[in-house]
Short mmCIF file of C-alpha atoms in Angstrom, two decimals:
data_model
loop_
_atom_site.label_atom_id
_atom_site.label_comp_id
_atom_site.label_asym_id
_atom_site.label_seq_id
_atom_site.Cartn_x
_atom_site.Cartn_y
_atom_site.Cartn_z
CA UNK A 423 -21.28 13.02 -32.72
CA UNK A 424 -20.40 13.16 -36.36
CA UNK A 425 -22.43 11.44 -39.06
CA UNK A 426 -21.37 11.97 -42.63
CA UNK A 427 -20.61 15.66 -42.96
CA UNK A 428 -22.94 16.81 -40.18
CA UNK A 429 -21.92 17.42 -36.60
CA UNK A 430 -24.58 17.14 -33.94
CA UNK A 431 -24.08 18.13 -30.29
CA UNK A 432 -25.12 15.73 -27.61
CA UNK A 433 -27.05 17.44 -24.84
CA UNK A 434 -26.41 18.08 -22.09
CA UNK A 435 -22.65 18.55 -22.27
CA UNK A 436 -20.92 17.63 -19.03
CA UNK A 437 -17.43 18.72 -18.18
CA UNK A 438 -15.29 17.26 -15.45
CA UNK A 439 -12.08 18.46 -13.91
CA UNK A 440 -9.89 15.75 -12.40
CA UNK A 441 -9.07 16.08 -8.73
CA UNK A 442 -5.68 16.09 -7.09
CA UNK A 443 -5.60 12.31 -6.68
CA UNK A 444 -2.81 10.32 -8.24
CA UNK A 445 -2.60 6.63 -8.86
CA UNK A 446 0.44 4.44 -8.56
CA UNK A 447 0.90 1.30 -10.63
CA UNK A 448 3.43 -1.46 -10.06
CA UNK A 449 4.46 -4.18 -12.48
CA UNK A 450 5.96 -7.21 -10.75
CA UNK A 451 7.19 -8.58 -14.09
CA UNK A 452 9.36 -5.60 -15.00
CA UNK A 453 9.88 -4.31 -11.45
CA UNK A 454 8.79 -0.81 -12.47
CA UNK A 455 6.61 1.54 -10.43
CA UNK A 456 5.07 4.66 -11.93
CA UNK A 457 2.69 7.42 -11.04
CA UNK A 458 -0.34 8.13 -13.21
CA UNK A 459 -1.86 11.60 -13.26
CA UNK A 460 -5.56 12.03 -12.38
CA UNK A 461 -6.41 13.19 -15.91
CA UNK A 462 -4.71 10.07 -17.35
CA UNK A 463 -2.67 12.27 -19.68
CA UNK A 464 0.72 11.53 -18.19
CA UNK A 465 2.65 9.01 -16.16
CA UNK A 466 6.20 8.98 -14.94
CA UNK A 467 8.40 6.23 -13.64
CA UNK A 468 9.72 6.33 -10.12
CA UNK A 469 13.46 6.02 -9.95
CA UNK A 470 14.90 2.54 -9.84
CA UNK A 471 13.78 -0.92 -10.74
CA UNK A 472 12.61 -3.41 -8.14
CA UNK A 473 13.46 -7.01 -9.11
CA UNK A 474 11.83 -8.47 -6.00
CA UNK A 475 8.73 -6.24 -5.98
CA UNK A 476 6.18 -7.60 -3.49
CA UNK A 477 3.80 -4.76 -2.65
CA UNK A 478 3.17 -1.02 -2.79
CA UNK A 479 1.25 1.27 -0.48
CA UNK A 480 0.30 4.94 -0.85
CA UNK A 481 0.37 7.69 1.75
CA UNK A 482 -2.34 9.93 0.30
CA UNK A 483 -1.36 12.76 2.68
CA UNK A 484 1.77 13.52 0.65
CA UNK A 485 1.17 11.35 -2.44
CA UNK A 486 4.19 9.13 -1.76
CA UNK A 487 4.36 5.47 -2.73
CA UNK A 488 6.07 2.93 -0.46
CA UNK A 489 7.63 -0.12 -2.15
CA UNK A 490 8.39 -3.49 -0.61
CA UNK A 491 11.13 -5.46 -2.41
CA UNK A 492 12.19 -8.85 -1.05
CA UNK A 493 15.82 -8.12 -1.97
CA UNK A 494 15.99 -4.91 0.07
CA UNK A 495 16.08 -5.08 3.86
CA UNK A 496 13.60 -2.29 4.48
CA UNK A 497 11.32 -0.16 2.30
CA UNK A 498 11.75 2.29 -0.53
CA UNK A 499 9.72 5.52 -0.65
CA UNK A 500 9.01 7.28 -3.93
CA UNK A 501 7.84 10.86 -3.41
CA UNK A 502 4.97 12.33 -5.43
CA UNK A 503 7.66 14.01 -7.55
CA UNK A 504 9.36 10.67 -8.28
CA UNK A 505 12.34 10.97 -5.94
CA UNK A 506 13.47 7.70 -4.36
CA UNK A 507 14.70 7.27 -0.78
CA UNK A 508 15.74 4.03 0.88
CA UNK A 509 14.72 3.23 4.45
CA UNK A 510 16.62 0.21 5.82
CA UNK A 511 14.99 -1.76 8.63
CA UNK A 512 15.55 -4.85 10.75
CA UNK A 513 13.75 -7.17 8.34
CA UNK A 514 15.22 -10.25 6.63
CA UNK A 515 12.83 -10.31 3.70
CA UNK A 516 10.33 -7.51 3.14
CA UNK A 517 6.91 -8.79 2.18
CA UNK A 518 3.33 -7.56 2.16
CA UNK A 519 2.78 -3.91 3.04
CA UNK A 520 -0.15 -1.66 3.95
CA UNK A 521 -0.20 2.08 4.69
CA UNK A 522 -2.65 3.80 7.07
CA UNK A 523 -2.29 7.54 6.34
CA UNK A 524 -5.00 8.63 8.82
CA UNK A 525 -3.25 6.94 11.74
CA UNK A 526 0.23 7.76 10.40
CA UNK A 527 1.25 4.10 10.34
CA UNK A 528 2.65 1.54 7.95
CA UNK A 529 2.48 -2.24 8.41
CA UNK A 530 5.12 -4.58 6.97
CA UNK A 531 5.45 -8.36 6.83
CA UNK A 532 8.84 -10.00 7.41
CA UNK A 533 8.47 -13.05 5.16
CA UNK A 534 11.49 -14.89 6.61
CA UNK A 535 10.24 -14.59 10.20
CA UNK A 536 6.49 -14.68 9.39
CA UNK A 537 5.94 -11.60 11.55
CA UNK A 538 4.06 -8.33 11.11
CA UNK A 539 5.47 -4.99 12.32
CA UNK A 540 4.30 -1.41 12.28
CA UNK A 541 6.26 1.81 11.77
CA UNK A 542 5.40 5.49 12.20
CA UNK A 543 4.82 7.87 9.30
CA UNK A 544 6.34 10.18 8.31
CA UNK A 545 9.72 8.58 8.74
CA UNK A 546 12.00 11.07 10.50
CA UNK A 547 15.28 9.24 9.92
CA UNK A 548 16.83 7.20 7.12
CA UNK A 549 15.99 3.89 8.79
CA UNK A 550 12.60 2.53 9.82
CA UNK A 551 11.98 1.62 13.42
CA UNK A 552 9.82 -1.50 13.26
CA UNK A 553 7.69 -2.62 16.19
CA UNK A 554 6.51 -6.22 15.83
CA UNK A 555 3.17 -7.49 17.03
CA UNK A 556 3.69 -10.29 19.52
CA UNK A 557 2.97 -13.25 17.25
CA UNK A 558 4.19 -15.33 14.34
CA UNK A 559 1.83 -16.22 11.53
CA UNK A 560 1.91 -19.35 9.45
CA UNK A 561 0.84 -18.85 5.85
CA UNK A 562 0.59 -15.05 5.83
CA UNK A 563 -1.62 -14.15 2.87
CA UNK A 564 -2.87 -10.59 3.42
CA UNK A 565 -2.43 -7.47 5.55
CA UNK A 566 -4.65 -4.40 5.44
CA UNK A 567 -4.30 -1.33 7.66
CA UNK A 568 -7.37 0.31 9.13
CA UNK A 569 -7.87 2.98 11.79
CA UNK A 570 -4.64 2.39 13.71
CA UNK A 571 -4.90 -1.38 13.44
CA UNK A 572 -3.99 -4.09 10.96
CA UNK A 573 -6.09 -6.95 9.66
CA UNK A 574 -3.94 -10.04 9.11
CA UNK A 575 -4.98 -13.01 7.00
CA UNK A 576 -3.01 -16.15 7.77
CA UNK A 577 -3.60 -19.89 7.41
CA UNK A 578 -6.96 -20.68 8.93
CA UNK A 579 -7.78 -17.29 10.46
CA UNK A 580 -8.18 -13.55 10.16
CA UNK A 581 -6.96 -11.42 13.07
CA UNK A 582 -6.99 -7.73 13.93
CA UNK A 583 -4.02 -6.28 15.81
CA UNK A 584 -3.39 -2.79 17.16
CA UNK A 585 0.03 -1.18 17.23
CA UNK A 586 0.35 -1.91 20.93
CA UNK A 587 0.55 -5.55 19.85
CA UNK A 588 -2.87 -6.40 21.25
CA UNK A 589 -5.06 -8.80 19.37
CA UNK A 590 -8.66 -7.73 19.68
CA UNK A 591 -10.48 -9.84 17.16
CA UNK A 592 -10.05 -13.23 15.54
CA UNK A 593 -12.14 -15.25 13.08
CA UNK A 594 -11.66 -18.74 11.73
CA UNK A 595 -11.44 -18.65 7.93
CA UNK A 596 -10.27 -21.59 5.84
CA UNK A 597 -7.88 -19.83 3.45
CA UNK A 598 -7.99 -16.02 3.54
CA UNK A 599 -6.50 -14.51 0.39
CA UNK A 600 -7.49 -10.83 0.52
CA UNK A 601 -8.90 -8.35 3.03
CA UNK A 602 -10.86 -5.15 2.44
CA UNK A 603 -11.92 -3.57 5.75
CA UNK A 604 -14.16 -0.54 5.96
CA UNK A 605 -15.51 1.65 8.70
CA UNK A 606 -19.13 1.00 9.65
#
């Protein structure tokens, strides 16, 4: 604290060292995705521009960011170092996306078909093998992965599906717009 010509220390002084976490930011207007360092001193752009950017998801195990672009039939992965790799998949229009690093799963919406599919992480090949849950959803508004399952918000209801395609839970909700599950 400096007043006039005098400097006065504020006590106690607390120092903090940022952790290893990184944040990813996506701008749907420009189609750019970049990584922000934990100390907020630097950011770098992932390769490429995504004109149909819909969603991003982070695999905190390796720091990678997954990008869903409606103009790409599949997903794009940006490594923690900023390297881009394309992963085509049997999807007409990639939509909402959620990553579940603990279970090693990703969940992707096919907007054209109004379906939700899961895929295994890490991806061993160039293409993604999608496994659809056995349902179509009108008015898909939100997907959120949790503990090997996926919460799905669609017109008039919220459902929870497991990767085996089994629906275990369902609630009637007028217009779900966002989901934020947590473990009890």
